[in-house]
XYZ file of C-alpha atoms in Angstrom:
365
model
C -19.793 24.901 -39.859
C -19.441 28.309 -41.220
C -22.727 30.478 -41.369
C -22.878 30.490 -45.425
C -23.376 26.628 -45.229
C -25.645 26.341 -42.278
C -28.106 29.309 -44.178
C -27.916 26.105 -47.167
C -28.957 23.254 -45.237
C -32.187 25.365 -44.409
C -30.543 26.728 -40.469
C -32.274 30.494 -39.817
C -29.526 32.618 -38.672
C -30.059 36.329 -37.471
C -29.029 39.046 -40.160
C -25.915 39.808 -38.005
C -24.167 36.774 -38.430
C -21.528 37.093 -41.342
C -21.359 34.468 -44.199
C -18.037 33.685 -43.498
C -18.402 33.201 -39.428
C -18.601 29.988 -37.881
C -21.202 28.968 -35.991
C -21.889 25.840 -33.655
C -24.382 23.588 -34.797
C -25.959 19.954 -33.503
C -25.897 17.640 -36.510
C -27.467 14.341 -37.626
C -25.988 12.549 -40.119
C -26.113 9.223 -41.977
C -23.833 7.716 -44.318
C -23.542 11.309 -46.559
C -26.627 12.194 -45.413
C -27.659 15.378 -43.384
C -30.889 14.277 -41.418
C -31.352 17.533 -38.898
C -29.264 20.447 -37.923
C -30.074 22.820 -36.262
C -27.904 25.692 -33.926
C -26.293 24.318 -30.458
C -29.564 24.720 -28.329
C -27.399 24.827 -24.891
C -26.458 28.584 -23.289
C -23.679 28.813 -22.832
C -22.519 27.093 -25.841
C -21.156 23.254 -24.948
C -20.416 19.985 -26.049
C -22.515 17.715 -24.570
C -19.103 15.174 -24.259
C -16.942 14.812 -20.891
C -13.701 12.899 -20.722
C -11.672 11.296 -17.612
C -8.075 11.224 -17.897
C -5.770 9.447 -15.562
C -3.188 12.302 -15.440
C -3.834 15.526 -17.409
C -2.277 16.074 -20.719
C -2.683 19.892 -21.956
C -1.556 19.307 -25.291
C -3.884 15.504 -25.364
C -6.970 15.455 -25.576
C -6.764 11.827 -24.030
C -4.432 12.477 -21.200
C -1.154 9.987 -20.107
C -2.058 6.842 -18.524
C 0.050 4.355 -16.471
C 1.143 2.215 -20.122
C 2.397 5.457 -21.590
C 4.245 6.586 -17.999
C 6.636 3.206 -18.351
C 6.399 2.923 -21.615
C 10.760 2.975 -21.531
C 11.179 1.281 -18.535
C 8.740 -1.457 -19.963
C 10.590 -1.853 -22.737
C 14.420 -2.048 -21.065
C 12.655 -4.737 -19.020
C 11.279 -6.552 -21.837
C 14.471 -5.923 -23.584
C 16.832 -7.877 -20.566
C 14.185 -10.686 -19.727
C 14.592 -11.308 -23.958
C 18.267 -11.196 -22.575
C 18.326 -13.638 -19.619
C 16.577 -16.248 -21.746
C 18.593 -15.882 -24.758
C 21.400 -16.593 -22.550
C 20.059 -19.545 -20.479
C 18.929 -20.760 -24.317
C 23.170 -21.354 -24.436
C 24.151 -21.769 -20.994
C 22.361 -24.105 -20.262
C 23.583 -26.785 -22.831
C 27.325 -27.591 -23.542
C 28.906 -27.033 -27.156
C 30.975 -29.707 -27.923
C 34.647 -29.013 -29.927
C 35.776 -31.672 -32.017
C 39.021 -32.751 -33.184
C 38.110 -34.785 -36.221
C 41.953 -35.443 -37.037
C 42.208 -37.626 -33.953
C 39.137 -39.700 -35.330
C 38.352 -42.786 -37.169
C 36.551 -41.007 -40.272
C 33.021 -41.767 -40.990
C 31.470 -41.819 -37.500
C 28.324 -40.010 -36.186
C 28.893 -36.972 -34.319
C 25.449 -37.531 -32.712
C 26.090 -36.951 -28.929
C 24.164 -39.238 -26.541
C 24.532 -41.480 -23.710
C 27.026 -44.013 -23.689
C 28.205 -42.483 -26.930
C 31.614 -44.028 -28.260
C 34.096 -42.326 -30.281
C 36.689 -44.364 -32.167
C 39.710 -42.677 -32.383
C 43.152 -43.025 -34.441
C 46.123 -45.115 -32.901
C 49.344 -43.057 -32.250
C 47.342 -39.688 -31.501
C 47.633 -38.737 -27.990
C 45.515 -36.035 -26.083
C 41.630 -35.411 -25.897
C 39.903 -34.746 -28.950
C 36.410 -33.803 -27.936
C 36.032 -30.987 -25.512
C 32.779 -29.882 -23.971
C 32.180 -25.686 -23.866
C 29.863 -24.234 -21.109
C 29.548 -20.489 -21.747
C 28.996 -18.392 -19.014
C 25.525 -17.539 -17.600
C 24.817 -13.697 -17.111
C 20.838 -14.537 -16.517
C 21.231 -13.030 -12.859
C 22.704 -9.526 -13.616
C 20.399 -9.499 -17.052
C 17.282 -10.189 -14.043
C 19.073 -7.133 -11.296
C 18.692 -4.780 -14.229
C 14.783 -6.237 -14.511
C 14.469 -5.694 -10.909
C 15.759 -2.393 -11.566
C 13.842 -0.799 -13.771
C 10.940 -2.644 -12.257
C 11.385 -0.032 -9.369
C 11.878 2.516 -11.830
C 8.411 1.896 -13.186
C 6.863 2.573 -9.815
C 8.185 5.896 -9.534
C 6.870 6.514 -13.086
C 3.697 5.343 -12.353
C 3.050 6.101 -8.843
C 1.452 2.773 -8.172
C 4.457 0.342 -5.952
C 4.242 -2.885 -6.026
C 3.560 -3.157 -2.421
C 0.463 -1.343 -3.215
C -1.192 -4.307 -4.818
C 0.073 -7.103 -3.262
C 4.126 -7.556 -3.391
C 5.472 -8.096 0.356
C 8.834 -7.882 1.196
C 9.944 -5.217 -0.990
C 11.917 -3.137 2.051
C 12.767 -3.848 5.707
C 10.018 -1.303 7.080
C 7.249 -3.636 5.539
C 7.722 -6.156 7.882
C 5.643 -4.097 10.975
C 2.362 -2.885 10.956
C 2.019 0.523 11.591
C 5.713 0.644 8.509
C 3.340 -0.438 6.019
C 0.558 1.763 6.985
C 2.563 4.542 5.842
C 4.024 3.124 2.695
C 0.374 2.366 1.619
C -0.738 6.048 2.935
C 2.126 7.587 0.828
C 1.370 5.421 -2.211
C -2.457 5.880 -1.856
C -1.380 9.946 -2.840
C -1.490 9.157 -6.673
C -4.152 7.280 -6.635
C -6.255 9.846 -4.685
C -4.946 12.381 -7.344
C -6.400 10.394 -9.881
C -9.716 10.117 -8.253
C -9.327 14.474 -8.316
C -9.239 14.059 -12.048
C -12.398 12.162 -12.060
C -14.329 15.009 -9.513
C -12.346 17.898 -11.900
C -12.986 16.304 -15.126
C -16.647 14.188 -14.942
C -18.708 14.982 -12.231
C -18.118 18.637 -12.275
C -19.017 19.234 -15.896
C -21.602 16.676 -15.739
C -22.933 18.483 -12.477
C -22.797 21.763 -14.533
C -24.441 20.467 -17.191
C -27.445 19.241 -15.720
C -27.879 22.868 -13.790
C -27.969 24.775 -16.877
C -29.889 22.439 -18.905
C -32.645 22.739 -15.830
C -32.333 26.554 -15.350
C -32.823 26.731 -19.533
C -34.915 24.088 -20.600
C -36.790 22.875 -17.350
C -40.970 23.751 -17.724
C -41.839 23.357 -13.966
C -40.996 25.895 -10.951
C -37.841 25.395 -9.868
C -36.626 26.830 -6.353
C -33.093 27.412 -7.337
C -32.575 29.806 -9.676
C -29.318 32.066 -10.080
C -25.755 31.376 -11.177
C -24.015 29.127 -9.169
C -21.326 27.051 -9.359
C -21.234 23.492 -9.038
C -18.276 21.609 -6.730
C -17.381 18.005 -6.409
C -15.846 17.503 -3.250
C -15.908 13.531 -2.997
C -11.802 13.582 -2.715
C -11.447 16.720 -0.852
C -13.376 15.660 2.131
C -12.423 12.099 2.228
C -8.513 13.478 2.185
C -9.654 16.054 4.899
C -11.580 13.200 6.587
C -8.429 10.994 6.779
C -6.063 14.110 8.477
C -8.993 14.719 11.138
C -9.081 11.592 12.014
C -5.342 10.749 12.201
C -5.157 14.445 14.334
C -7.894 13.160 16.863
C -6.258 9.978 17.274
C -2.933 11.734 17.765
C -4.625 14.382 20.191
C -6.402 11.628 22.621
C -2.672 9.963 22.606
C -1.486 13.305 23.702
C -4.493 13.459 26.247
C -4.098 10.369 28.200
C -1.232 12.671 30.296
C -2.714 13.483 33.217
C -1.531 16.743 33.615
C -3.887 17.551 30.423
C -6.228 14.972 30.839
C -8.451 17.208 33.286
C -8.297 19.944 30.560
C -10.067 17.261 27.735
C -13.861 16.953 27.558
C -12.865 12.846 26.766
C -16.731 12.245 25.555
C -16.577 15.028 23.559
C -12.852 13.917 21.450
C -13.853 10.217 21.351
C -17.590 11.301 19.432
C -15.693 13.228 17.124
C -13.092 10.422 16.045
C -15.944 7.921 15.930
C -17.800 10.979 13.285
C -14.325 11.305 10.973
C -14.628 7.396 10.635
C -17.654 7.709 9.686
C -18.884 5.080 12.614
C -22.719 7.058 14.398
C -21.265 8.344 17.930
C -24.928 8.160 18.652
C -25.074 4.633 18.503
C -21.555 3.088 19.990
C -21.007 5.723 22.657
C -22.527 6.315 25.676
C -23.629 9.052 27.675
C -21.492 10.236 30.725
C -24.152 8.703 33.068
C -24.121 5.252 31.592
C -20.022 5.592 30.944
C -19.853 6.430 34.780
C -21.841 3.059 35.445
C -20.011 0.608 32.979
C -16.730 2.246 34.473
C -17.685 1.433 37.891
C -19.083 -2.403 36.413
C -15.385 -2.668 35.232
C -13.491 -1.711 37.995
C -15.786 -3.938 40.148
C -14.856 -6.525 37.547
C -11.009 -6.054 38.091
C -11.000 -5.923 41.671
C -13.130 -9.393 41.633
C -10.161 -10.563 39.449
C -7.363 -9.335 41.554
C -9.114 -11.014 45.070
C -9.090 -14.336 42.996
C -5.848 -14.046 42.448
C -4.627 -13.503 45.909
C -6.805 -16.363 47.240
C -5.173 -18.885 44.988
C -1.101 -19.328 46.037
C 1.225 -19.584 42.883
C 1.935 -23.288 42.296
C 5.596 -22.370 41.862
C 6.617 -20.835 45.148
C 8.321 -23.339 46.550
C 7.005 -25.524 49.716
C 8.730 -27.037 52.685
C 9.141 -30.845 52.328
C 9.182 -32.156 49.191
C 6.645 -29.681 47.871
C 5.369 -29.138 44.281
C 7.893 -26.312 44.395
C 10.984 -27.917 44.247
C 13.335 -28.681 46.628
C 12.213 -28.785 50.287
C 13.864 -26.120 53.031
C 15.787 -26.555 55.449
C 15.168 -26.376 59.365
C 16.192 -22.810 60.275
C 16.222 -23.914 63.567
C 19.014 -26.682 63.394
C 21.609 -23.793 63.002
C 22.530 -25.806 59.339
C 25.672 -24.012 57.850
C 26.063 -26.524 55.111
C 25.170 -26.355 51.564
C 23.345 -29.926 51.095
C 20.221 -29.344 52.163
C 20.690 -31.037 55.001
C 21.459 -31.101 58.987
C 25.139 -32.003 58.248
C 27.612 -28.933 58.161
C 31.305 -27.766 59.206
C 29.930 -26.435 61.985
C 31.809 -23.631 63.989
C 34.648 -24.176 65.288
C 34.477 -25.154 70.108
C 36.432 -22.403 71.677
C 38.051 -23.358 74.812
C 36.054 -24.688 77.759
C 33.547 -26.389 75.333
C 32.618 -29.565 74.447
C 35.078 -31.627 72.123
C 37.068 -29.030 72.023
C 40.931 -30.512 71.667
C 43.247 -27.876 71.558
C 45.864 -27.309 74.554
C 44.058 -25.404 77.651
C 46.472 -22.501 78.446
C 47.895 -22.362 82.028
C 45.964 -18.996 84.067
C 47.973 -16.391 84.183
C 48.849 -14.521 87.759
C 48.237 -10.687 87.921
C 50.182 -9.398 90.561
């Protein structure tokens, strides 16, 4: 109010102040009644009032929120589902056309089954024809679709984000819609900014300066200092260190780097950036030395078990539980049956059954 009126309502103002300056005053009031006023008590001068916008508005006091951000593509969606069922309201129903001058006068036209229609004598072709019109409830629903995705964008909130599956090809694997969510859960951390930038901050601020000015008791902490929320900042920083580590003891597993890593040392530090206590999951090298050489004992137990026991399907001689039984290697078999029975080879000269024509010796001279 301006100082003339505040020296009315009984406010003590220094000499200084001019009648026609303004002045900032805290004031109770009931129905047109002034019960107190007195002069802002706070240094520096503040409203004790903090508001949270979803996304900043400079001009607005109130900010934009996600109603206002598809506001138009709510309404062309609104405006093609009205569409679609206006549509579907005639599609889906036939319009009949009469030809009353092939009637009998005086009939019904109430349609229903098993309805009968009397019609003149002498006049030929149909008289009542049914009308479908056509249905356009599918591209009225694309355009829905459309601007559906359009209001994602706007808003910065995808459907996949709370709930909707299938939306793109890239979904369908895990680590796909790990980064769709990461990239959608942007906005939403920006939003959570706003609420560090524009609550906790000046709320944090205010209760400083109302203890450094109105406070009665010995207070530590005195001095001009500025008050940070960092909630978002380090959870966002939080998230990259830990994605980095994880990426880094990928990297580290080579083992031409591998003997450069302190291991122990990289693993406590990703267990810290997800917030898990290294302290209490980890061990020490002397106990990881002993449950590695527990492991390896327990591996090497498994492998001798598995070399005692034969595979069930190698195949056996004789009728086995592998299949088909082998052959005698030493019957010379040649044959493809299985069997002792074969073509044989062929008895050269001089051998047993051996039919062919014995040449006559030949003289050398």
């Amino acid at each position: 109010m301006d100082a003339e009126y505040a020296r009315e309502v009984g406010i003590d103002l220094p000499d200084s102040v001019d009648d026609l300056d303004e002045v900032q005053v805290n004031a109770w009031v009931t129905g047109n009644k002034l019960l107190r006023a007195v002069i802002n008590p706070f240094t520096p001068y503040r409203i004790p009032y903090h508001a949270f916008p979803y996304e900043r508005n400079p001009y607005n006091f109130f900010g934009i929120g996600v109603a206002e951000n598809m506001d138009d593509s709510q309404q062309i969606m609104n405006g093609h589902a009205r569409m679609a069922i206006d549509n579907l309201a005639l599609s889906g129903s036939i319009v009949f056309d009469i030809d009353e001058s092939a009637l009998v006068g005086g009939q019904s036209m109430e349609i229903y089954p098993g309805k009968v229609f009397r019609r003149q004598a002498g006049m030929a072709g149909q008289s009542i024809y049914g009308l479908k019109f056509p249905n356009t409830a599918n591209e009225n629903m694309m355009m829905f679709d459309k601007f559906r995705q359009l209001a994602d964008e706007q808003t910065g909130l995808p459907s996949y984000s709370h709930g909707q599956t299938g939306v793109q090809s890239m979904t369908r694997t895990a680590s796909g819609m790990s980064m769709l969510l990461g990239a959608a859960s942007l906005n939403i951390k920006t939003v959570v900014k706003n609420l560090d930038d524009f609550l906790l901050k000046p709320l944090g601020e205010a209760y400083f300066q109302w203890n450094m000015q109105f406070f009665e008791g010995d207070i530590d902490v005195k001095g001009d200092l500025e008050v940070k929320a960092t909630g978002t900042n380090s959870l966002m920083q939080k998230e990259v260190r830990s994605q980095r580590l994880t990426m880094f003891l990928q990297t580290a597993q080579s083992p031409a780097i591998a003997p450069f890593v302190k291991i122990s040392k990289l693993v406590s530090e990703l267990a810290y950036s997800l917030d898990l206590d290294p302290d209490e999951i980890l061990n020490d090298p002397e106990e990881a030395a002993i449950m590695a050489q527990i492991i390896g004992m327990q591996n090497a137990g498994q492998n001798t078990s598995e070399e005692a026991q034969p595979n069930s399907q190698q195949p056996e001689a004789m009728g086995g539980l592998g299949g088909t039984p082998q052959a005698p290697q030493e019957l010379g078999v040649t044959g493809t049956g299985g069997g002792n029975i074969g073509i044989g080879n062929v008895p050269q000269s001089g051998e047993d059954q051996f039919s062919g024509t014995v040449a006559p010796p030949t003289r050398t001279g």
